[in-house]
PDB file of C-alpha atoms in Angstrom:
ATOM      1  CA  MET A   4      -3.777   9.005  17.997  1.00 57.00           C
ATOM      2  CA  SER A   5      -0.091   9.886  18.370  1.00 81.00           C
ATOM      3  CA  ILE A   6       0.849   6.269  17.670  1.00 85.00           C
ATOM      4  CA  VAL A   7      -1.324   6.355  14.536  1.00 92.00           C
ATOM      5  CA  PHE A   8       0.620   9.278  13.087  1.00 90.00           C
ATOM      6  CA  LYS A   9       3.903   7.795  14.293  1.00 90.00           C
ATOM      7  CA  ALA A  10       3.043   4.613  12.393  1.00 92.00           C
ATOM      8  CA  ILE A  11       2.222   6.639   9.265  1.00 92.00           C
ATOM      9  CA  VAL A  12       5.540   8.520   9.440  1.00 91.00           C
ATOM     10  CA  SER A  13       7.493   5.322  10.120  1.00 91.00           C
ATOM     11  CA  ALA A  14       5.844   3.540   7.185  1.00 90.00           C
ATOM     12  CA  PHE A  15       6.613   6.440   4.847  1.00 88.00           C
ATOM     13  CA  ARG A  16      10.229   6.478   6.013  1.00 86.00           C
ATOM     14  CA  ASP A  17      10.607   2.711   5.555  1.00 85.00           C
ATOM     15  CA  LEU A  18       9.420   2.902   1.958  1.00 81.00           C
ATOM     16  CA  PHE A  19      12.694   4.639   1.167  1.00 76.00           C
ATOM     17  CA  ARG A  20      14.927   2.761   3.602  1.00 74.00           C
ATOM     18  CA  LEU A  21      13.909  -0.793   2.780  1.00 64.00           C
ATOM     19  CA  ARG A  22      14.938  -2.316  -0.525  1.00 63.00           C
ATOM     20  CA  ILE A  23      11.437  -3.290  -1.565  1.00 63.00           C
ATOM     21  CA  ALA A  24      10.954  -1.870  -5.068  1.00 61.00           C
ATOM     22  CA  TRP A  25       9.928  -5.213  -6.571  1.00 70.00           C
ATOM     23  CA  THR A  26       7.913  -6.016  -3.449  1.00 75.00           C
ATOM     24  CA  ILE A  27       5.908  -2.856  -4.030  1.00 72.00           C
ATOM     25  CA  VAL A  28       5.138  -3.583  -7.677  1.00 79.00           C
ATOM     26  CA  TRP A  29       4.622  -7.319  -8.129  1.00 86.00           C
ATOM     27  CA  PRO A  30       1.427  -7.786  -6.023  1.00 88.00           C
ATOM     28  CA  LEU A  31      -0.289  -5.033  -8.024  1.00 85.00           C
ATOM     29  CA  ILE A  32       0.882  -6.458 -11.374  1.00 89.00           C
ATOM     30  CA  ALA A  33      -0.259  -9.940 -10.363  1.00 92.00           C
ATOM     31  CA  SER A  34      -3.673  -8.630  -9.280  1.00 91.00           C
ATOM     32  CA  VAL A  35      -4.268  -6.611 -12.448  1.00 90.00           C
ATOM     33  CA  LEU A  36      -3.225  -9.496 -14.720  1.00 94.00           C
ATOM     34  CA  PHE A  37      -5.374 -11.963 -12.776  1.00 94.00           C
ATOM     35  CA  TRP A  38      -8.553  -9.884 -13.037  1.00 90.00           C
ATOM     36  CA  LEU A  39      -7.898  -8.927 -16.667  1.00 89.00           C
ATOM     37  CA  ILE A  40      -7.695 -12.620 -17.548  1.00 92.00           C
ATOM     38  CA  VAL A  41     -10.778 -13.468 -15.462  1.00 88.00           C
ATOM     39  CA  GLY A  42     -12.653 -10.503 -16.947  1.00 82.00           C
ATOM     40  CA  PHE A  43     -11.751 -11.554 -20.499  1.00 83.00           C
ATOM     41  CA  ILE A  44     -12.793 -15.175 -19.965  1.00 86.00           C
ATOM     42  CA  PHE A  45     -16.039 -14.369 -18.153  1.00 79.00           C
ATOM     43  CA  GLN A  46     -16.853 -11.071 -19.850  1.00 75.00           C
ATOM     44  CA  ASP A  47     -20.423 -12.028 -20.757  1.00 73.00           C
ATOM     45  CA  ASN A  48     -21.085 -13.371 -17.274  1.00 75.00           C
ATOM     46  CA  PHE A  49     -19.857 -10.164 -15.622  1.00 72.00           C
ATOM     47  CA  SER A  50     -21.968  -8.043 -17.964  1.00 69.00           C
ATOM     48  CA  GLU A  51     -25.051 -10.083 -17.132  1.00 73.00           C
ATOM     49  CA  ILE A  52     -24.362  -9.771 -13.407  1.00 72.00           C
ATOM     50  CA  ILE A  53     -24.041  -6.003 -13.750  1.00 69.00           C
ATOM     51  CA  TYR A  54     -27.321  -5.845 -15.702  1.00 64.00           C
ATOM     52  CA  GLN A  55     -28.993  -7.856 -12.931  1.00 71.00           C
ATOM     53  CA  ILE A  56     -27.652  -5.494 -10.278  1.00 66.00           C
ATOM     54  CA  LEU A  57     -28.782  -2.484 -12.284  1.00 65.00           C
ATOM     55  CA  GLY A  58     -32.141  -4.178 -12.791  1.00 65.00           C
ATOM     56  CA  GLU A  59     -32.562  -4.441  -9.039  1.00 61.00           C
ATOM     57  CA  ILE A  60     -32.124  -0.683  -8.702  1.00 57.00           C
ATOM     58  CA  GLY A  61     -34.486   0.022 -11.575  1.00 60.00           C
ATOM     59  CA  ILE A  62     -32.191   1.122 -14.418  1.00 64.00           C
ATOM     60  CA  GLY A  63     -31.240  -2.199 -16.017  1.00 58.00           C
ATOM     61  CA  GLU A  64     -34.030  -2.196 -18.602  1.00 64.00           C
ATOM     62  CA  TRP A  65     -33.429   1.486 -19.302  1.00 63.00           C
ATOM     63  CA  LEU A  66     -29.757   0.736 -20.002  1.00 63.00           C
ATOM     64  CA  ARG A  67     -30.603  -2.165 -22.366  1.00 63.00           C
ATOM     65  CA  ASN A  68     -32.896   0.075 -24.431  1.00 66.00           C
ATOM     66  CA  LEU A  69     -30.604   3.096 -24.421  1.00 63.00           C
ATOM     67  CA  GLU A  70     -29.862   4.610 -27.834  1.00 66.00           C
ATOM     68  CA  PRO A  71     -27.348   4.919 -29.370  1.00 69.00           C
ATOM     69  CA  ASP A  72     -25.732   1.647 -28.269  1.00 67.00           C
ATOM     70  CA  TRP A  73     -22.334   3.183 -27.546  1.00 65.00           C
ATOM     71  CA  ILE A  74     -23.786   5.162 -24.627  1.00 66.00           C
ATOM     72  CA  ALA A  75     -24.945   1.940 -22.981  1.00 62.00           C
ATOM     73  CA  SER A  76     -21.487   0.455 -23.616  1.00 69.00           C
ATOM     74  CA  VAL A  77     -19.811   3.422 -21.936  1.00 71.00           C
ATOM     75  CA  VAL A  78     -22.121   3.208 -18.906  1.00 69.00           C
ATOM     76  CA  LEU A  79     -21.564  -0.539 -18.675  1.00 70.00           C
ATOM     77  CA  GLY A  80     -17.817   0.007 -18.966  1.00 73.00           C
ATOM     78  CA  LEU A  81     -17.917   2.450 -16.055  1.00 76.00           C
ATOM     79  CA  PHE A  82     -19.722  -0.090 -13.893  1.00 74.00           C
ATOM     80  CA  ASN A  83     -17.169  -2.716 -14.935  1.00 74.00           C
ATOM     81  CA  LEU A  84     -14.434  -0.349 -13.799  1.00 77.00           C
ATOM     82  CA  LEU A  85     -16.207   0.248 -10.490  1.00 73.00           C
ATOM     83  CA  MET A  86     -16.142  -3.504  -9.912  1.00 75.00           C
ATOM     84  CA  PHE A  87     -12.619  -4.007 -11.310  1.00 80.00           C
ATOM     85  CA  ILE A  88     -10.919  -1.446  -9.055  1.00 77.00           C
ATOM     86  CA  PRO A  89     -12.059  -2.865  -5.684  1.00 76.00           C
ATOM     87  CA  LEU A  90     -11.323  -6.418  -6.843  1.00 81.00           C
ATOM     88  CA  VAL A  91      -7.755  -5.420  -7.776  1.00 84.00           C
ATOM     89  CA  ILE A  92      -7.325  -3.550  -4.472  1.00 80.00           C
ATOM     90  CA  VAL A  93      -8.627  -6.493  -2.451  1.00 82.00           C
ATOM     91  CA  THR A  94      -6.437  -8.988  -4.308  1.00 88.00           C
ATOM     92  CA  THR A  95      -3.332  -6.814  -3.973  1.00 87.00           C
ATOM     93  CA  LEU A  96      -3.904  -6.357  -0.250  1.00 86.00           C
ATOM     94  CA  ILE A  97      -4.454 -10.095   0.252  1.00 86.00           C
ATOM     95  CA  ILE A  98      -1.291 -10.973  -1.694  1.00 89.00           C
ATOM     96  CA  THR A  99       0.603  -8.439   0.410  1.00 88.00           C
ATOM     97  CA  ALA A 100      -0.832  -9.800   3.655  1.00 86.00           C
ATOM     98  CA  ILE A 101      -0.094 -13.441   2.825  1.00 84.00           C
ATOM     99  CA  PHE A 102       3.171 -13.331   0.868  1.00 86.00           C
ATOM    100  CA  VAL A 103       4.828  -9.993   1.648  1.00 87.00           C
ATOM    101  CA  LEU A 104       3.866  -9.136   5.227  1.00 89.00           C
ATOM    102  CA  PRO A 105       6.057 -11.794   6.924  1.00 88.00           C
ATOM    103  CA  THR A 106       9.146 -10.391   5.191  1.00 86.00           C
ATOM    104  CA  LEU A 107       8.220  -6.826   6.144  1.00 90.00           C
ATOM    105  CA  ILE A 108       7.594  -7.854   9.753  1.00 93.00           C
ATOM    106  CA  ASN A 109      11.055  -9.400   9.961  1.00 91.00           C
ATOM    107  CA  LEU A 110      12.680  -6.297   8.479  1.00 88.00           C
ATOM    108  CA  VAL A 111      10.833  -3.862  10.754  1.00 92.00           C
ATOM    109  CA  ALA A 112      11.164  -5.983  13.907  1.00 93.00           C
ATOM    110  CA  ARG A 113      14.863  -6.608  13.398  1.00 91.00           C
ATOM    111  CA  ARG A 114      15.579  -2.917  12.873  1.00 90.00           C
ATOM    112  CA  PHE A 115      13.214  -1.191  15.313  1.00 93.00           C
ATOM    113  CA  TYR A 116      11.965  -3.820  17.789  1.00 94.00           C
ATOM    114  CA  PRO A 117      14.858  -6.262  18.247  1.00 93.00           C
ATOM    115  CA  ASP A 118      14.014  -6.980  21.912  1.00 92.00           C
ATOM    116  CA  LEU A 119      10.354  -7.788  21.291  1.00 94.00           C
ATOM    117  CA  LYS A 120       9.857 -11.480  22.009  1.00 93.00           C
ATOM    118  CA  ARG A 121       7.906 -13.552  19.486  1.00 94.00           C
ATOM    119  CA  GLU A 122       5.009 -15.465  21.043  1.00 94.00           C
ATOM    120  CA  TYR A 123       3.325 -16.640  17.807  1.00 91.00           C
ATOM    121  CA  GLY A 124      -0.210 -16.118  19.095  1.00 92.00           C
ATOM    122  CA  GLY A 125      -1.588 -15.933  15.571  1.00 88.00           C
ATOM    123  CA  SER A 126      -1.767 -18.676  12.970  1.00 85.00           C
ATOM    124  CA  ILE A 127      -1.799 -19.115   9.206  1.00 81.00           C
ATOM    125  CA  SER A 128      -5.360 -20.437   9.346  1.00 85.00           C
ATOM    126  CA  GLY A 129      -6.403 -17.454  11.458  1.00 87.00           C
ATOM    127  CA  GLY A 130      -4.866 -15.093   8.918  1.00 85.00           C
ATOM    128  CA  ILE A 131      -6.625 -16.833   6.021  1.00 85.00           C
ATOM    129  CA  VAL A 132     -10.011 -16.744   7.782  1.00 87.00           C
ATOM    130  CA  ASN A 133      -9.479 -13.082   8.624  1.00 87.00           C
ATOM    131  CA  ALA A 134      -8.570 -12.301   4.993  1.00 85.00           C
ATOM    132  CA  ILE A 135     -11.674 -14.110   3.689  1.00 86.00           C
ATOM    133  CA  ILE A 136     -13.963 -12.248   6.100  1.00 89.00           C
ATOM    134  CA  ALA A 137     -12.368  -8.901   5.236  1.00 88.00           C
ATOM    135  CA  SER A 138     -12.627  -9.548   1.477  1.00 84.00           C
ATOM    136  CA  VAL A 139     -16.242 -10.733   1.515  1.00 87.00           C
ATOM    137  CA  ILE A 140     -17.450  -7.788   3.600  1.00 88.00           C
ATOM    138  CA  PHE A 141     -15.416  -5.338   1.498  1.00 85.00           C
ATOM    139  CA  ILE A 142     -16.980  -6.594  -1.741  1.00 81.00           C
ATOM    140  CA  LEU A 143     -20.461  -6.607  -0.182  1.00 84.00           C
ATOM    141  CA  ILE A 144     -20.001  -2.975   0.855  1.00 83.00           C
ATOM    142  CA  TRP A 145     -19.242  -2.081  -2.772  1.00 76.00           C
ATOM    143  CA  ILE A 146     -22.152  -4.076  -4.195  1.00 74.00           C
ATOM    144  CA  VAL A 147     -24.723  -2.839  -1.681  1.00 76.00           C
ATOM    145  CA  SER A 148     -23.565   0.748  -2.128  1.00 75.00           C
ATOM    146  CA  LEU A 149     -23.881   0.808  -5.945  1.00 68.00           C
ATOM    147  CA  PRO A 150     -27.386   2.386  -5.871  1.00 69.00           C
ATOM    148  CA  LEU A 151     -26.025   5.218  -3.701  1.00 71.00           C
ATOM    149  CA  TRP A 152     -23.787   6.376  -6.554  1.00 67.00           C
ATOM    150  CA  ALA A 153     -26.892   7.577  -8.378  1.00 62.00           C
ATOM    151  CA  PHE A 154     -27.509  10.036  -5.519  1.00 66.00           C
ATOM    152  CA  GLY A 155     -23.901  11.152  -5.055  1.00 65.00           C
ATOM    153  CA  VAL A 156     -23.670   9.565  -1.605  1.00 65.00           C
ATOM    154  CA  GLY A 157     -21.640   6.703  -3.027  1.00 68.00           C
ATOM    155  CA  ILE A 158     -18.534   8.872  -3.207  1.00 76.00           C
ATOM    156  CA  ILE A 159     -17.847   8.261   0.498  1.00 83.00           C
ATOM    157  CA  ILE A 160     -18.223   4.479   0.196  1.00 83.00           C
ATOM    158  CA  PRO A 161     -14.730   3.765  -1.237  1.00 82.00           C
ATOM    159  CA  PHE A 162     -13.107   5.499   1.745  1.00 87.00           C
ATOM    160  CA  VAL A 163     -15.236   3.616   4.271  1.00 88.00           C
ATOM    161  CA  ALA A 164     -14.602   0.331   2.459  1.00 88.00           C
ATOM    162  CA  ALA A 165     -10.844   0.969   2.292  1.00 89.00           C
ATOM    163  CA  ALA A 166     -10.708   1.870   5.996  1.00 92.00           C
ATOM    164  CA  PHE A 167     -12.548  -1.324   6.905  1.00 93.00           C
ATOM    165  CA  MET A 168     -10.441  -3.530   4.633  1.00 91.00           C
ATOM    166  CA  ASN A 169      -7.117  -2.170   5.828  1.00 93.00           C
ATOM    167  CA  GLN A 170      -7.771  -2.409   9.547  1.00 94.00           C
ATOM    168  CA  GLN A 171      -9.548  -5.769   9.311  1.00 93.00           C
ATOM    169  CA  LEU A 172      -6.889  -7.377   7.118  1.00 89.00           C
ATOM    170  CA  PHE A 173      -3.663  -6.126   8.704  1.00 94.00           C
ATOM    171  CA  ARG A 174      -4.388  -5.705  12.427  1.00 93.00           C
ATOM    172  CA  TYR A 175      -4.256  -9.467  13.028  1.00 93.00           C
ATOM    173  CA  ASP A 176      -1.380 -10.366  10.724  1.00 92.00           C
ATOM    174  CA  ALA A 177       0.829  -7.512  11.975  1.00 94.00           C
ATOM    175  CA  LEU A 178       0.718  -8.985  15.493  1.00 95.00           C
ATOM    176  CA  ALA A 179       0.438 -12.703  14.706  1.00 93.00           C
ATOM    177  CA  GLU A 180       4.146 -13.517  15.075  1.00 94.00           C
ATOM    178  CA  HIS A 181       4.993 -11.414  18.136  1.00 95.00           C
ATOM    179  CA  ALA A 182       1.874 -11.270  20.314  1.00 96.00           C
ATOM    180  CA  THR A 183      -0.028 -13.904  22.260  1.00 95.00           C
ATOM    181  CA  LYS A 184      -3.709 -14.480  21.498  1.00 93.00           C
ATOM    182  CA  HIS A 185      -4.629 -12.470  24.575  1.00 94.00           C
ATOM    183  CA  GLU A 186      -2.376  -9.583  23.520  1.00 95.00           C
ATOM    184  CA  ILE A 187      -3.809  -9.576  19.988  1.00 95.00           C
ATOM    185  CA  ASN A 188      -7.383  -9.445  21.308  1.00 94.00           C
ATOM    186  CA  ARG A 189      -6.554  -6.767  23.852  1.00 94.00           C
ATOM    187  CA  ILE A 190      -4.708  -4.474  21.439  1.00 95.00           C
ATOM    188  CA  CYS A 191      -7.451  -4.802  18.799  1.00 94.00           C
ATOM    189  CA  SER A 192     -10.301  -4.213  21.275  1.00 94.00           C
ATOM    190  CA  GLU A 193      -8.666  -1.320  23.144  1.00 93.00           C
ATOM    191  CA  ASN A 194      -7.605   0.483  19.958  1.00 95.00           C
ATOM    192  CA  ARG A 195     -10.672  -0.036  17.765  1.00 94.00           C
ATOM    193  CA  TYR A 196     -11.063   3.640  16.827  1.00 94.00           C
ATOM    194  CA  SER A 197      -7.332   4.138  16.294  1.00 95.00           C
ATOM    195  CA  LEU A 198      -7.260   1.131  13.980  1.00 96.00           C
ATOM    196  CA  TRP A 199     -10.145   2.578  11.956  1.00 95.00           C
ATOM    197  CA  GLY A 200      -8.339   5.923  11.858  1.00 95.00           C
ATOM    198  CA  LEU A 201      -5.180   4.267  10.589  1.00 95.00           C
ATOM    199  CA  GLY A 202      -7.239   2.273   8.093  1.00 95.00           C
ATOM    200  CA  LEU A 203      -8.804   5.466   6.768  1.00 94.00           C
ATOM    201  CA  LEU A 204      -5.515   7.374   6.509  1.00 93.00           C
ATOM    202  CA  THR A 205      -3.773   4.529   4.697  1.00 93.00           C
ATOM    203  CA  GLY A 206      -6.884   4.015   2.571  1.00 91.00           C
ATOM    204  CA  LEU A 207      -6.678   7.575   1.283  1.00 91.00           C
ATOM    205  CA  VAL A 208      -3.354   6.688  -0.351  1.00 89.00           C
ATOM    206  CA  GLN A 209      -5.168   4.126  -2.514  1.00 83.00           C
ATOM    207  CA  PHE A 210      -6.992   6.925  -4.334  1.00 83.00           C
ATOM    208  CA  ILE A 211      -3.972   9.072  -5.209  1.00 83.00           C
ATOM    209  CA  PRO A 212      -2.784   8.279  -8.772  1.00 77.00           C
ATOM    210  CA  PHE A 213       0.713   6.741  -9.028  1.00 74.00           C
ATOM    211  CA  ILE A 214       1.230   6.994  -5.270  1.00 78.00           C
ATOM    212  CA  ASN A 215      -1.395   4.268  -4.901  1.00 77.00           C
ATOM    213  CA  LEU A 216       1.183   1.853  -6.347  1.00 75.00           C
ATOM    214  CA  LEU A 217       2.829   2.076  -2.935  1.00 82.00           C
ATOM    215  CA  ALA A 218      -0.442   1.765  -1.000  1.00 86.00           C
ATOM    216  CA  PRO A 219      -0.427  -1.973  -0.101  1.00 87.00           C
ATOM    217  CA  ILE A 220       3.172  -1.955   1.188  1.00 88.00           C
ATOM    218  CA  PHE A 221       2.680   1.427   2.878  1.00 91.00           C
ATOM    219  CA  THR A 222      -0.440   0.097   4.620  1.00 93.00           C
ATOM    220  CA  ALA A 223       1.318  -3.070   5.725  1.00 92.00           C
ATOM    221  CA  LEU A 224       4.261  -1.119   7.145  1.00 93.00           C
ATOM    222  CA  ALA A 225       1.957   1.311   8.972  1.00 95.00           C
ATOM    223  CA  PHE A 226       0.026  -1.485  10.677  1.00 96.00           C
ATOM    224  CA  ILE A 227       3.231  -3.352  11.555  1.00 95.00           C
ATOM    225  CA  HIS A 228       4.611  -0.270  13.306  1.00 95.00           C
ATOM    226  CA  PHE A 229       1.258   0.432  14.973  1.00 97.00           C
ATOM    227  CA  GLY A 230       0.875  -3.135  16.236  1.00 96.00           C
ATOM    228  CA  LEU A 231       4.437  -3.677  17.424  1.00 96.00           C
ATOM    229  CA  GLU A 232       4.571  -0.239  19.074  1.00 95.00           C
ATOM    230  CA  HIS A 233       1.399  -0.993  21.031  1.00 95.00           C
ATOM    231  CA  LEU A 234       2.706  -4.430  21.918  1.00 96.00           C
ATOM    232  CA  LYS A 235       5.924  -2.888  23.246  1.00 95.00           C
ATOM    233  CA  TYR A 236       3.971  -0.440  25.413  1.00 93.00           C
ATOM    234  CA  LEU A 237       1.655  -3.183  26.635  1.00 94.00           C
ATOM    235  CA  ARG A 238       4.509  -5.418  27.756  1.00 94.00           C
ATOM    236  CA  THR A 239       6.323  -2.486  29.346  1.00 92.00           C
ATOM    237  CA  GLU A 240       3.183  -1.740  31.381  1.00 90.00           C
ATOM    238  CA  GLU A 241       2.876  -5.373  32.417  1.00 87.00           C
ATOM    239  CA  VAL A 242       6.507  -5.459  33.601  1.00 83.00           C
ATOM    240  CA  ALA A 243       6.000  -2.224  35.529  1.00 83.00           C
ATOM    241  CA  LYS A 244       2.894  -3.633  37.248  1.00 80.00           C
ATOM    242  CA  GLU A 245       4.764  -6.803  38.186  1.00 76.00           C
ATOM    243  CA  ASN A 246       7.619  -4.774  39.664  1.00 74.00           C
ATOM    244  CA  ILE A 247       5.185  -2.665  41.699  1.00 78.00           C
ATOM    245  CA  SER A 248       3.355  -5.726  43.010  1.00 72.00           C
ATOM    246  CA  GLN A 249       6.633  -7.236  44.132  1.00 65.00           C
TER     247      GLN A 249
END
């Protein structure tokens, strides 16, 4: 776990060392604008979907018949918000992973890991497939967990979903340029619990007002440091084994 906390500290430090102010803000702005436009255009469709979901858990008809009408509107608005927030988070993370992460990797690698050879074991298609899988499962977690909010258990779901999304989305892309396919698979399989721990710690930042503006870049930086640090140790071990065998 020491590398997990080292990655967290390094990411926090880099937020103030790297000149990335616009990089921090624009993915979030783009995500919010995108879903506001989509929500405005398909407002009736989203409302009907929410009513269907609520109907499945037995409160849809109750909500339709609720008096006065403004109470139903408030409840519906809250459910809209519960759907809007994860969609914005997912979109911001995906934009960061696809458009921002390569730049961050270059900045971090050049400054802290200049001797780490690039093997390009990952691919753009692999990153896209990984992002789609992460996004679909993340959204499903939110949808399936909606009934749990009625019992108070749902409060833990956002943290679990954020932990999953972060580690699933960034673990591959952080290593794609520098590691071989074998190294990527080995690091991910041998550090499964550490990756979930890092995903949870970075996910907590997403729920702190104002600070969560930094969350996508902070998460990306943390996973870059975690991945490249593990890759450095792995290759050092391999060199040591080769020297011993000789």
